[in-house]
Short mmCIF file of C-alpha atoms and ligand atoms in Angstrom, two decimals:
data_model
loop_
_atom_site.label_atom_id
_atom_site.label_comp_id
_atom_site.label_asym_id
_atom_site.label_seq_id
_atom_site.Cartn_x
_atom_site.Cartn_y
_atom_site.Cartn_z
CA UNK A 1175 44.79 11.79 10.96
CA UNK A 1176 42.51 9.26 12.89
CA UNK A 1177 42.16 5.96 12.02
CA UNK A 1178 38.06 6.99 12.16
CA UNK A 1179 36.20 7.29 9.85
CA UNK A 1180 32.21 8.84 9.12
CA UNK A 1181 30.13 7.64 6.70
CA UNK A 1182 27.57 9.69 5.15
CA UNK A 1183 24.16 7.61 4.16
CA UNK A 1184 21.54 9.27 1.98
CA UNK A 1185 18.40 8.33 2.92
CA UNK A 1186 16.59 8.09 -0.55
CA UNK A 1187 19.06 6.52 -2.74
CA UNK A 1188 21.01 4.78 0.02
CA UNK A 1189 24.07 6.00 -1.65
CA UNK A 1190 27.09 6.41 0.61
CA UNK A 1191 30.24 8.49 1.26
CA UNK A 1192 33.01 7.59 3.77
CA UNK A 1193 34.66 10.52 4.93
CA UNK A 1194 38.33 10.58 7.24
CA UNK A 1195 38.03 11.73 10.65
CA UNK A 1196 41.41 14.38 11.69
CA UNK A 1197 42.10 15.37 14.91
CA UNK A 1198 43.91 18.25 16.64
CA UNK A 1199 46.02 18.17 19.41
CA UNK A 1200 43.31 19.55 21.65
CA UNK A 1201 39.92 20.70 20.93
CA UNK A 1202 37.08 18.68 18.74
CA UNK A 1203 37.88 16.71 15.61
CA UNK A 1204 36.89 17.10 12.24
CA UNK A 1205 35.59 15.57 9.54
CA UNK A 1206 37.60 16.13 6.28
CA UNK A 1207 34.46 17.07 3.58
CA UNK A 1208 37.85 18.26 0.92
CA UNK A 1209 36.31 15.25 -0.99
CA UNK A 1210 32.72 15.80 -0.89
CA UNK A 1211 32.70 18.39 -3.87
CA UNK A 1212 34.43 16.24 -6.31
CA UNK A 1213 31.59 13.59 -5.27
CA UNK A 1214 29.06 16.46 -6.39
CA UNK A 1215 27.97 17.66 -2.69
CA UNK A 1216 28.78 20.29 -0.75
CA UNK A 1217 28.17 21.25 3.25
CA UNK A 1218 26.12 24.04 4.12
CA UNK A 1219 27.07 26.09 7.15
CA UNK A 1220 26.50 29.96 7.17
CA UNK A 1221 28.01 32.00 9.57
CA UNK A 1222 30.81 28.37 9.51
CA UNK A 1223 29.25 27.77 12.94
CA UNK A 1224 30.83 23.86 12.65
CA UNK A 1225 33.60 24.52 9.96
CA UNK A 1226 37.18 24.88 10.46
CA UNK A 1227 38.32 26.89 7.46
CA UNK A 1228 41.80 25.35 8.40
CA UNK A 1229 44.99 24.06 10.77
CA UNK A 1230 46.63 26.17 12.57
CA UNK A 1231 48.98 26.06 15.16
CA UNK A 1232 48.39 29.44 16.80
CA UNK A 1233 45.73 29.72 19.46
CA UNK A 1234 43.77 27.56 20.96
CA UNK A 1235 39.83 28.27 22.20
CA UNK A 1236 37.53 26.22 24.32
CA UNK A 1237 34.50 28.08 24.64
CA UNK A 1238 32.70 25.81 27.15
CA UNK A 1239 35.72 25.52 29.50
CA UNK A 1240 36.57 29.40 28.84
CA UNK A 1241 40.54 28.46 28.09
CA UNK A 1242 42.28 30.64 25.53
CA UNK A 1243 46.10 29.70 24.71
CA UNK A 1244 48.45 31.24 22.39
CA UNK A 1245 51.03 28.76 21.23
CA UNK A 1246 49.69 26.41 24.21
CA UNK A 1247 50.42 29.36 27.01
CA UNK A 1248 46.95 30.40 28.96
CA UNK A 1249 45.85 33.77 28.48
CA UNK A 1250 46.33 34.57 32.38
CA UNK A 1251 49.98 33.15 32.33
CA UNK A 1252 51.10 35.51 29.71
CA UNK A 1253 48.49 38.61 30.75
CA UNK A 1254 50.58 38.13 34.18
CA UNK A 1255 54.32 37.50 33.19
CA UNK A 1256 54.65 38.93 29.57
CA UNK A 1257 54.17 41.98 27.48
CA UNK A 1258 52.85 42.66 24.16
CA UNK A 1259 55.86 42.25 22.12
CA UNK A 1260 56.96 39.17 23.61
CA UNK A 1261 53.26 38.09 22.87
CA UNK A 1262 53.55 39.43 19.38
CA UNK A 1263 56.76 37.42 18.98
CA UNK A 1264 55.34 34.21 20.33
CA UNK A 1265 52.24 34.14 18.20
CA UNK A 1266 54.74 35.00 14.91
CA UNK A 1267 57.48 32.69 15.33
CA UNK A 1268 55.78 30.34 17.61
CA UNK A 1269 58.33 30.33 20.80
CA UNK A 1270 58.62 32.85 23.68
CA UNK A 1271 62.29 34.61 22.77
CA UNK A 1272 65.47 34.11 24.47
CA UNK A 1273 66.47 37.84 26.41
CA UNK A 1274 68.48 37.72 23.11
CA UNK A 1275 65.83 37.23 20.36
CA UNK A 1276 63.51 39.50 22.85
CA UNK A 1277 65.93 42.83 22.46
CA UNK A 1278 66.72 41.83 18.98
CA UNK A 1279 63.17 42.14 18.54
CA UNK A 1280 62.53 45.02 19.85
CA UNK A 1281 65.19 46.86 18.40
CA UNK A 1282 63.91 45.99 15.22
CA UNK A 1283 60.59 47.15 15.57
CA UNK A 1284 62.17 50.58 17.23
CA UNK A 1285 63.79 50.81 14.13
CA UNK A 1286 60.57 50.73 11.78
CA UNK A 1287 58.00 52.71 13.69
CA UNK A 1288 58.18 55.71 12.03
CA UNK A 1289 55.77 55.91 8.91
CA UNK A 1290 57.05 57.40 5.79
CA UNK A 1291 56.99 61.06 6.26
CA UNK A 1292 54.86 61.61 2.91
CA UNK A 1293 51.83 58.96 4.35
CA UNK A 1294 51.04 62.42 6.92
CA UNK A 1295 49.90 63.91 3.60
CA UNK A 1296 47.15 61.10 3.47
CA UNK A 1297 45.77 62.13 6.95
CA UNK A 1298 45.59 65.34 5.76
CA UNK A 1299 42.67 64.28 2.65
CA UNK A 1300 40.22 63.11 5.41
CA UNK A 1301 37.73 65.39 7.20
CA UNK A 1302 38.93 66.54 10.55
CA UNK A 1303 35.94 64.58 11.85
CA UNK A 1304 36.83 61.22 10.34
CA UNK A 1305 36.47 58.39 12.39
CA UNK A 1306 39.88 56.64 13.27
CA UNK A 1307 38.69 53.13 11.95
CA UNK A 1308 37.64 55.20 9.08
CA UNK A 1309 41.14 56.51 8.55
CA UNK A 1310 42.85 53.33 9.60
CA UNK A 1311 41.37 51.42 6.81
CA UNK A 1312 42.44 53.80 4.62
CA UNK A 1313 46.33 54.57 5.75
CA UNK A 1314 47.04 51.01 6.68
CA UNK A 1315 46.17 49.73 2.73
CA UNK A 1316 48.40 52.90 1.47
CA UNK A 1317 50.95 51.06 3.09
CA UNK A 1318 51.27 49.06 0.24
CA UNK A 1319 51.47 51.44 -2.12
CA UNK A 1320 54.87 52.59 0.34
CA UNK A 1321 56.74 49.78 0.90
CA UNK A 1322 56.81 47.86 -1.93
CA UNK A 1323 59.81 45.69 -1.22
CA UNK A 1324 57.83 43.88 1.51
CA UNK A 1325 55.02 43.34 -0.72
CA UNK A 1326 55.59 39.40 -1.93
CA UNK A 1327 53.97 37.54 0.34
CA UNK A 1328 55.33 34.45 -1.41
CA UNK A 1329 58.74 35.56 -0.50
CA UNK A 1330 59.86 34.57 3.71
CA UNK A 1331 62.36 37.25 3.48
CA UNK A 1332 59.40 40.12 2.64
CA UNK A 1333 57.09 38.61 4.69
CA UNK A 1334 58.82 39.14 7.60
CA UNK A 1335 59.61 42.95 6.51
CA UNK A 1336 56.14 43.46 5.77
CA UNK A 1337 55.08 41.70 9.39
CA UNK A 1338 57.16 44.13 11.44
CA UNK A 1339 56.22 46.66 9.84
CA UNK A 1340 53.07 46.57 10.27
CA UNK A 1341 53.53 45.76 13.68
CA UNK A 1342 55.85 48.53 14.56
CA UNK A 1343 53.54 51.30 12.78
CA UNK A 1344 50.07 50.85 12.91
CA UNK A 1345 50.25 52.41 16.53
CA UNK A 1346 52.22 55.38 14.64
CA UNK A 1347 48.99 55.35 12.74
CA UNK A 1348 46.45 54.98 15.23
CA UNK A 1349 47.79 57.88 17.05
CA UNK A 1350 48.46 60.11 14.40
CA UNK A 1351 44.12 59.05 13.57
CA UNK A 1352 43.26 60.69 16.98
CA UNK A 1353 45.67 63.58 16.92
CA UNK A 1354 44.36 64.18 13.59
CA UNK A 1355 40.94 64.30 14.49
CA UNK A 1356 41.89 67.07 17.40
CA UNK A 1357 44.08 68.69 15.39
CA UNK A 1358 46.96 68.44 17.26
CA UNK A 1359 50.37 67.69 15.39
CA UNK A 1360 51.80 64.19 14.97
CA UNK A 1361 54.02 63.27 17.83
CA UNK A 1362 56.80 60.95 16.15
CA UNK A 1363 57.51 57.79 18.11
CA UNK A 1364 59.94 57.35 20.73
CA UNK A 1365 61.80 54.09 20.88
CA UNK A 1366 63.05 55.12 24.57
CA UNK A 1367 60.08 53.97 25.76
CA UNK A 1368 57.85 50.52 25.80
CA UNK A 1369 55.67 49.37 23.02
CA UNK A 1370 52.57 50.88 25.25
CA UNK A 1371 54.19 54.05 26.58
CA UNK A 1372 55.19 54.89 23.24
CA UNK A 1373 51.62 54.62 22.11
CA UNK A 1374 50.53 56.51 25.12
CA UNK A 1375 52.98 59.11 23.92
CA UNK A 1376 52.18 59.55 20.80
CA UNK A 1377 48.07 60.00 21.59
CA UNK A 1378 49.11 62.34 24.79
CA UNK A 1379 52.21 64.22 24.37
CA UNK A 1380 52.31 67.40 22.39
CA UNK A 1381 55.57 69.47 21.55
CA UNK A 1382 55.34 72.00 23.82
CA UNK A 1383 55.81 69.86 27.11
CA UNK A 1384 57.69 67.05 28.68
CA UNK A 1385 55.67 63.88 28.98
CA UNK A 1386 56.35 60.77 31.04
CA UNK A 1387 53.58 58.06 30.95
CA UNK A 1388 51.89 56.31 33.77
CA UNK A 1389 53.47 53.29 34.53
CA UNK A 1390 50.27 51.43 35.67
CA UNK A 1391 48.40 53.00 32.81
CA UNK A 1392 50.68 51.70 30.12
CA UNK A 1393 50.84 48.04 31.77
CA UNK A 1394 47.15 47.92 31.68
CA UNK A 1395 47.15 49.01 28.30
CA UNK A 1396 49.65 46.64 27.15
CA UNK A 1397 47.30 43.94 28.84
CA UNK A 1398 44.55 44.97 26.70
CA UNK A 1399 46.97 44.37 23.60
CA UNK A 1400 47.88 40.83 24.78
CA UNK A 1401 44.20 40.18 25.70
CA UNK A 1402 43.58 41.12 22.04
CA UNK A 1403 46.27 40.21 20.14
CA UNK A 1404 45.15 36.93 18.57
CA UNK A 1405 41.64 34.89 18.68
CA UNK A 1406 41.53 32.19 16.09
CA UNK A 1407 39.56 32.21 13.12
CA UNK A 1408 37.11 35.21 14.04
CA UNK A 1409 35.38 37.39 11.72
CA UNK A 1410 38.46 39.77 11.03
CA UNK A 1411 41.32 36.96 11.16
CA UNK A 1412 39.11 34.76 8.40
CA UNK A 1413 39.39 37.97 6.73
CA UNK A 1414 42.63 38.36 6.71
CA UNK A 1415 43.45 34.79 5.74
CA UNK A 1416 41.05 35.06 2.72
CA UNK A 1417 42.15 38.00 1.25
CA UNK A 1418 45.70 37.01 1.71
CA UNK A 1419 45.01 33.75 0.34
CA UNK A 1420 44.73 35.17 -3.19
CA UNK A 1421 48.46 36.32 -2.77
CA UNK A 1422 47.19 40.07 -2.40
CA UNK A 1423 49.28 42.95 -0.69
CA UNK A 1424 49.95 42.33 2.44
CA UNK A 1425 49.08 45.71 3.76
CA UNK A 1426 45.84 46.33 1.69
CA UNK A 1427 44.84 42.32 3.79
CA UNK A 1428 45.23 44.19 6.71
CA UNK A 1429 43.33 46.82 6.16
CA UNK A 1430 40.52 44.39 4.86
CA UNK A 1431 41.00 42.69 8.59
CA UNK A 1432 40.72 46.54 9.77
CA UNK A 1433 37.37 46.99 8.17
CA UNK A 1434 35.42 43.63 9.55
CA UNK A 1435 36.89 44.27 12.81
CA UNK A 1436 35.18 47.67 12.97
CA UNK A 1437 31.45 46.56 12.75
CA UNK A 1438 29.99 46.43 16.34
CA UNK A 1439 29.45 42.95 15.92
CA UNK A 1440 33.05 42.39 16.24
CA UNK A 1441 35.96 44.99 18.02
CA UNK A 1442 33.27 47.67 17.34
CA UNK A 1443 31.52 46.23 20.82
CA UNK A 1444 34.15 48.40 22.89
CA UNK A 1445 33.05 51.47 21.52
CA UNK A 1446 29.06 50.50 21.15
CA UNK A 1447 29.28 48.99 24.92
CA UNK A 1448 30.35 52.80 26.47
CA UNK A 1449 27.46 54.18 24.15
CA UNK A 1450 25.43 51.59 25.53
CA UNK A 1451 26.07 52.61 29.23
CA UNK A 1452 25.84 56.25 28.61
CA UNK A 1453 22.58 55.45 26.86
CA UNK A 1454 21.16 53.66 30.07
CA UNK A 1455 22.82 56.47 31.85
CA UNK A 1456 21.28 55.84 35.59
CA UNK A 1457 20.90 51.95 37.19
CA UNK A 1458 17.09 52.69 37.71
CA UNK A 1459 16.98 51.66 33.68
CA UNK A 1460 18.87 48.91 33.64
CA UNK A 1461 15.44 47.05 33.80
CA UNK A 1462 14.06 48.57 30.55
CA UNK A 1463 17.54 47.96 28.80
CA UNK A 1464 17.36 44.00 29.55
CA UNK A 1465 13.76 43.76 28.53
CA UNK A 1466 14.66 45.76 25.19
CA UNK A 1467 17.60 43.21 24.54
CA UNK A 1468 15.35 40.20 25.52
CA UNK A 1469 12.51 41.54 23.05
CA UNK A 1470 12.76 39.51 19.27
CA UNK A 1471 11.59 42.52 17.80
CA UNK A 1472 13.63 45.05 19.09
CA UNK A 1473 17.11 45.01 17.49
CA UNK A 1474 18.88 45.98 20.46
CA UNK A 1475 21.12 43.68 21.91
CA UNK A 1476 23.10 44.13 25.58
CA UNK A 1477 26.47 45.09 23.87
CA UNK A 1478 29.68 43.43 25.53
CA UNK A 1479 27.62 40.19 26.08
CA UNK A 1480 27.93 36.86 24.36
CA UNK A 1481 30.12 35.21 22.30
CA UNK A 1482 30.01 32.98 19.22
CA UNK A 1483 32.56 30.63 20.92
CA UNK A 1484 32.70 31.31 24.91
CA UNK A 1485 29.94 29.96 26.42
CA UNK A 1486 30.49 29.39 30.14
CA UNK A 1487 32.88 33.09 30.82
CA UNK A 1488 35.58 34.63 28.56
CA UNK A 1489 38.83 34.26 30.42
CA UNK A 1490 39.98 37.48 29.11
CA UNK A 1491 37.08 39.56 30.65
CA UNK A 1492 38.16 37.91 34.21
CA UNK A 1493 41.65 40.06 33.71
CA UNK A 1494 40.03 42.67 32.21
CA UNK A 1495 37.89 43.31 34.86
CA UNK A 1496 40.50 42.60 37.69
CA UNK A 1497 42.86 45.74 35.79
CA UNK A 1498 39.73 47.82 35.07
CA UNK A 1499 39.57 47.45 39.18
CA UNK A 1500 43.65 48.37 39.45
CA UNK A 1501 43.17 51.52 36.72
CA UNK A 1502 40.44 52.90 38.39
CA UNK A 1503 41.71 52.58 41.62
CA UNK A 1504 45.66 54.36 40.17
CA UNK A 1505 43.14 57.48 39.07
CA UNK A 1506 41.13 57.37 42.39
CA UNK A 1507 37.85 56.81 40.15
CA UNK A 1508 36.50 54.11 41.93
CA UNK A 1509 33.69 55.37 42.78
CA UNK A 1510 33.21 56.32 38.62
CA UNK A 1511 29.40 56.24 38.01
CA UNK A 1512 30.07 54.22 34.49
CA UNK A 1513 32.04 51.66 35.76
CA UNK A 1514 29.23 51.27 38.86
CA UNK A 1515 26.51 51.37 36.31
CA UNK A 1516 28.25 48.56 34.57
CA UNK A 1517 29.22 46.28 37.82
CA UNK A 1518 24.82 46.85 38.70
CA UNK A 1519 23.74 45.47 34.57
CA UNK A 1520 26.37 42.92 34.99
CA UNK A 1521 24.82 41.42 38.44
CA UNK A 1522 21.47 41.79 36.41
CA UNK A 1523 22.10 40.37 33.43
CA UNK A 1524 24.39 37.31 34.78
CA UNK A 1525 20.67 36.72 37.18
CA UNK A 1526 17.99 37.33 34.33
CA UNK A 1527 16.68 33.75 32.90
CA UNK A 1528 17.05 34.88 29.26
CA UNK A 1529 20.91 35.45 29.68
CA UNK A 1530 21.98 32.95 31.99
CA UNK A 1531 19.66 30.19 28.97
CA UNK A 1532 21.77 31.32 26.27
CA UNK A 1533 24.62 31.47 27.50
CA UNK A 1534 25.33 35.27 27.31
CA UNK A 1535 27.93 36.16 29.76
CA UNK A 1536 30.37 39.37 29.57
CA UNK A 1537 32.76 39.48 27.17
CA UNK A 1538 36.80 40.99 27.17
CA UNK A 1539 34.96 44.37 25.34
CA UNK A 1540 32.56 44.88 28.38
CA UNK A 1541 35.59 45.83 30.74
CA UNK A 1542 37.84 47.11 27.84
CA UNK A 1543 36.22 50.66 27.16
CA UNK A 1544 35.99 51.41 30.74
CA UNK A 1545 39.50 50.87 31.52
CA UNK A 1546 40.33 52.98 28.03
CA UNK A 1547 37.98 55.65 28.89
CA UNK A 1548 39.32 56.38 32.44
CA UNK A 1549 42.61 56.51 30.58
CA UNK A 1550 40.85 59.39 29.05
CA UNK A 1551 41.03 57.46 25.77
CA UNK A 1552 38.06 58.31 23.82
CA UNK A 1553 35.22 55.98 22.84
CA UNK A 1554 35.99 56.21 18.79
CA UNK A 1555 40.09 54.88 19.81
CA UNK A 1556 38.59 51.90 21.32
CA UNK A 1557 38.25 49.67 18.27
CA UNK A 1558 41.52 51.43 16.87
CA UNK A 1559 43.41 50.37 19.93
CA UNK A 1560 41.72 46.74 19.15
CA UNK A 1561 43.04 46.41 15.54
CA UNK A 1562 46.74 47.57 16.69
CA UNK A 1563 46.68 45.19 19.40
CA UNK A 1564 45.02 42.38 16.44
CA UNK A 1565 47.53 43.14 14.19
CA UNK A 1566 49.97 40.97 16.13
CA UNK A 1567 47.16 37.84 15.61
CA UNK A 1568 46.45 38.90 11.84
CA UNK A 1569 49.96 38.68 10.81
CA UNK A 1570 50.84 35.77 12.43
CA UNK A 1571 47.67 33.90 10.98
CA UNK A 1572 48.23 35.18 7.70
CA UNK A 1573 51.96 34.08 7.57
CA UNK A 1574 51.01 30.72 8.93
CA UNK A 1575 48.36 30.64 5.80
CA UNK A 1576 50.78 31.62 3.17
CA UNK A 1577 53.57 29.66 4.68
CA UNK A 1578 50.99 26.05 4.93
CA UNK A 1579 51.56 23.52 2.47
CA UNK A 1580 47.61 23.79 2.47
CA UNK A 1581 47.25 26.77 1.27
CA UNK A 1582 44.90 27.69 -1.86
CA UNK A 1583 42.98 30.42 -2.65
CA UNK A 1584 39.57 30.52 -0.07
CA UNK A 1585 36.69 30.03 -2.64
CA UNK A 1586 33.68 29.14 -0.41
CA UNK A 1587 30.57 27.64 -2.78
CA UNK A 1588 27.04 28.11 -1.63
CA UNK A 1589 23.84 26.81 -1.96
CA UNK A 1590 21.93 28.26 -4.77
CA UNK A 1591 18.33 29.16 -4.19
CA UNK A 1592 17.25 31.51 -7.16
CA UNK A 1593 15.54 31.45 -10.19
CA UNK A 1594 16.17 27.89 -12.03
CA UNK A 1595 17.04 28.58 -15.70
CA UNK A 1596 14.54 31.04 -17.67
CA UNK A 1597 14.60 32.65 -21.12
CA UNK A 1598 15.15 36.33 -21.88
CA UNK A 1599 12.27 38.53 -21.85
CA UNK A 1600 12.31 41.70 -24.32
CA UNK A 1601 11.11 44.99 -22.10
CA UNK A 1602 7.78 45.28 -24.17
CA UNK A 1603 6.75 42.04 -22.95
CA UNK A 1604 7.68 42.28 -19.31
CA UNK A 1605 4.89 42.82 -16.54
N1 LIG B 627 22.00 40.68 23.91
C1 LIG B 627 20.81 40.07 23.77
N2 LIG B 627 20.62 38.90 23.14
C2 LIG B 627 21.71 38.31 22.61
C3 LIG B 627 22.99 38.88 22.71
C4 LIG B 627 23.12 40.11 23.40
N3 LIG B 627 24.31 40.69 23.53
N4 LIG B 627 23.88 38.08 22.10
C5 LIG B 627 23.19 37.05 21.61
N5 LIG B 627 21.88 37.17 21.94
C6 LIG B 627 20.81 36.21 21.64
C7 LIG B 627 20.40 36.27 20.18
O1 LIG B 627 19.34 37.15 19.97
C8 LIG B 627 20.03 34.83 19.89
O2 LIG B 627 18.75 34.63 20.39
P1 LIG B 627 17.76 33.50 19.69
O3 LIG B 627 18.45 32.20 19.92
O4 LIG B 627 16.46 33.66 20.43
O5 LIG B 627 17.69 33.88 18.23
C9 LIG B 627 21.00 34.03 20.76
O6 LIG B 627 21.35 34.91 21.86
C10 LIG B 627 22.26 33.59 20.05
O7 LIG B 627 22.87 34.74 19.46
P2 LIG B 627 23.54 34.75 18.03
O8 LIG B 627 23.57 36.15 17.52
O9 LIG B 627 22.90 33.70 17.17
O10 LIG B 627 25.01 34.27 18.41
P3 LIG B 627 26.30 34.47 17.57
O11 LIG B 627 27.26 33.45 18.03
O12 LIG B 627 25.99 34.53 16.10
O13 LIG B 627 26.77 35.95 17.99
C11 LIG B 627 27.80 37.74 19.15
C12 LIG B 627 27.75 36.22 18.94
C13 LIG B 627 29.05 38.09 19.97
C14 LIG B 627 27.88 38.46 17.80
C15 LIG B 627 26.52 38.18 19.90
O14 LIG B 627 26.49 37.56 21.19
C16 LIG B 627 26.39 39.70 20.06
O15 LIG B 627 25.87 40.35 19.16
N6 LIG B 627 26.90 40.28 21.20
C17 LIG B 627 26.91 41.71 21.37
C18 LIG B 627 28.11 42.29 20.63
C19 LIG B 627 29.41 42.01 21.31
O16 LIG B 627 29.57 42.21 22.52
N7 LIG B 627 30.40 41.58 20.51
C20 LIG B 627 31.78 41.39 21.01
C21 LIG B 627 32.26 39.97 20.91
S1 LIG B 627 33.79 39.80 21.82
C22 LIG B 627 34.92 40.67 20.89
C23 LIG B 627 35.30 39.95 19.64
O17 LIG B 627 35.86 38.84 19.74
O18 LIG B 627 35.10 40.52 18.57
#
């Protein structure tokens, strides 16, 4: 807590609040408004463009100065040196692991990725041509009606069940969404190989042949799950944290955090970005895509630019678009018409008046898709792959929320701008 403090002066009556000043360890400060409602006034802030919704200790943003930290470690340090489960264990228990902790780890989550044999039967109730977001919202809340004993999230012991789980089977389940969907069988998991090269397995392999995966390929993929894994309080994470803040199923909050993160607003941007580019199809229209995204009354917007918070470059689309350079070179695609046509709206865009005044730079989800799609991952996995890589950030942030001697239930209050109190009418009198 500062020693500041902000006082609030209303200019009619002259009446006047004093309100604390906190401060983080890095980033702005805050004014605490927890008082203001008892005083009988509220802050209005849709979209909570200035609100922090609370503390946290898990990542770290600064938008203008394009840094992004998990647990104080820089994106690039950990892209570079680390792989997705140490990640996942660093955002969750807040320390990189000992080699010791690190294989203990692992072996745990080898030990859980398997779903419950009966959950294939759920797969089987959705049409063939379902999409995987679609079925992950779905799967992922029957979860909870499987493995009840990690359902109290008011218990540290079942939290942690219920956080590994989740983290050791939603890639069992976003497989299984795309094998479904081309109707090949489930492969099961195989805890021989990595974290990514089991996921890799279970989308590619089938029964009837050997499969070994690509060693570049899976390190680029586990780079997009670290680039992914956590973000702060975005859409999906807020989401998380508010459902869970009711003391609801663990399972059924992911799913909920599954569900905002699908909109194209949000992780959908991976999958709307390829569209995008395959819409465009040839650099001669770049020119009539820009002036589309520039026009008020067209709803199109250039997907894969801008960002609520990063306003100068996101540091994740710097790696992104340093592997999406190593991938395509490993598949001899570098000459791949999509990823050119991208490189020629990115030179455009980053020159155009309109973009560079607003602030609208590329974001992680510009590079993301192409790197996934010359994996031959197709465009409805993209957001799938997301949320499995997320999952690492949502249940971290929602065990930091239940742990937090802070926590309540979320109950936001709003301004009200309806009708002011009226009496009934009866139907024969009403015009
Ligand atoms: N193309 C054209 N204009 C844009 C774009 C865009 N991609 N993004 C923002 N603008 C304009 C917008 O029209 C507005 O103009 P004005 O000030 O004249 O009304 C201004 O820039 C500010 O935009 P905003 O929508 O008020 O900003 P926001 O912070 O609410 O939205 C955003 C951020 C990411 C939703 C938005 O930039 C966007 O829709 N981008 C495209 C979708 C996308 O790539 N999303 C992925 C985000 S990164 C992955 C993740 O973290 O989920």
């Amino acid at each position: 807590m500062s020693t500041q403090k902000v006082k609030i002066t209303f200019s009619g009556s002259g009446r006047q609040i004093d309100l604390p000043v906190i401060e983080g360890t890095l980033g702005p400060e805050a004014i605490d408004t927890r008082s203001l409602s008892s005083q009988g006034v509220l802050t209005y802030d849709p979209g909570f463009l200035s609100t922090a919704s609370c503390a946290s200790n898990i990542t770290f943003i600064d938008g203008d100065a394009g840094l992004l930290y998990y647990r104080g470690y820089p994106i690039e340090q950990l892209a570079e040196h680390s792989d997705f489960l140490e990640v996942a264990y660093l955002l969750s228990f807040g320390e990189l692991p000992t080699s010791e902790q690190k294989a203990a780890f692992v072996e745990k989550i080898g030990h859980q990725t398997m779903v419950h044999d009966q959950m294939a039967n759920f797969f089987h109730g959705f049409r063939r041509d379902a999409h995987p977001m679609a079925v992950m919202v779905g799967v992922v809340g029957a979860m909870s009606a499987f493995y009840r004993h990690s359902a109290d999230p008011f218990d540290p012991a079942q939290r942690e069940s219920a956080a590994l789980r989740l983290l050791a089977k939603v890639p069992t389940i976003a497989a299984w969404s795309y094998k479904y969907n081309i109707g090949e069988p489930f492969m099961y998991p195989q805890n021989r190989f990595s974290y990514s090269e089991n996921f890799l397995h279970m989308m590619f392999a089938t029964p009837c042949e050997d499969y070994q995966p690509n060693p570049i390929l899976a390190r680029a993929l586990d780079r997009i799950f670290i680039l992914h894994a956590d973000h702060e309080q975005n859409a999906s994470s807020s989401t998380v944290r508010v459902a869970g803040s009711s003391g609801a199923n663990p399972f059924a909050c992911i799913a909920a955090g599954i569900a905002c993160l699908w909109g194209p607003l949000h992780g959908g941007a991976n999958e709307a970005t390829l569209k995008m580019l395959e819409q465009i199809g040839d650099a001669s229209r770049i020119g009539e895509f820009i002036k589309r995204a520039k026009d008020k009354a067209d709803s199109f917007r250039l997907m894969g630019f801008g960002h609520r918070v990063y306003k100068n470059m996101d540091p994740r689309a710097a790696i992104m678009r340093q592997t999406c350079h190593e991938v395509l070179n490993e598949l001899g695609l570098n000459d791949d018409p999509l990823f050119n046509l991208a490189l020629e709206l990115e030179k455009i865009a980053l020159e155009d008046e309109y973009f560079i005044d607003k602030k609208l730079y590329p974001n992680v989800d510009f590079y993301s898709g192409i790197v996934m799609r010359a994996m031959g991952i197709p465009n409805s996995m993209f957001t799938a792959i997301f949320a499995l890589a997320r999952t690492a950030g949502w249940v971290a942030q929602w065990k930091e929320m239940i742990a937090s001697p802070e926590h309540r239930i979320a109950r936001p209050r709003q301004l009200y701008t309806g009708a002011t109190r009226r009496d009934f009418v009866t139907i024969d009198r009403r015009h």
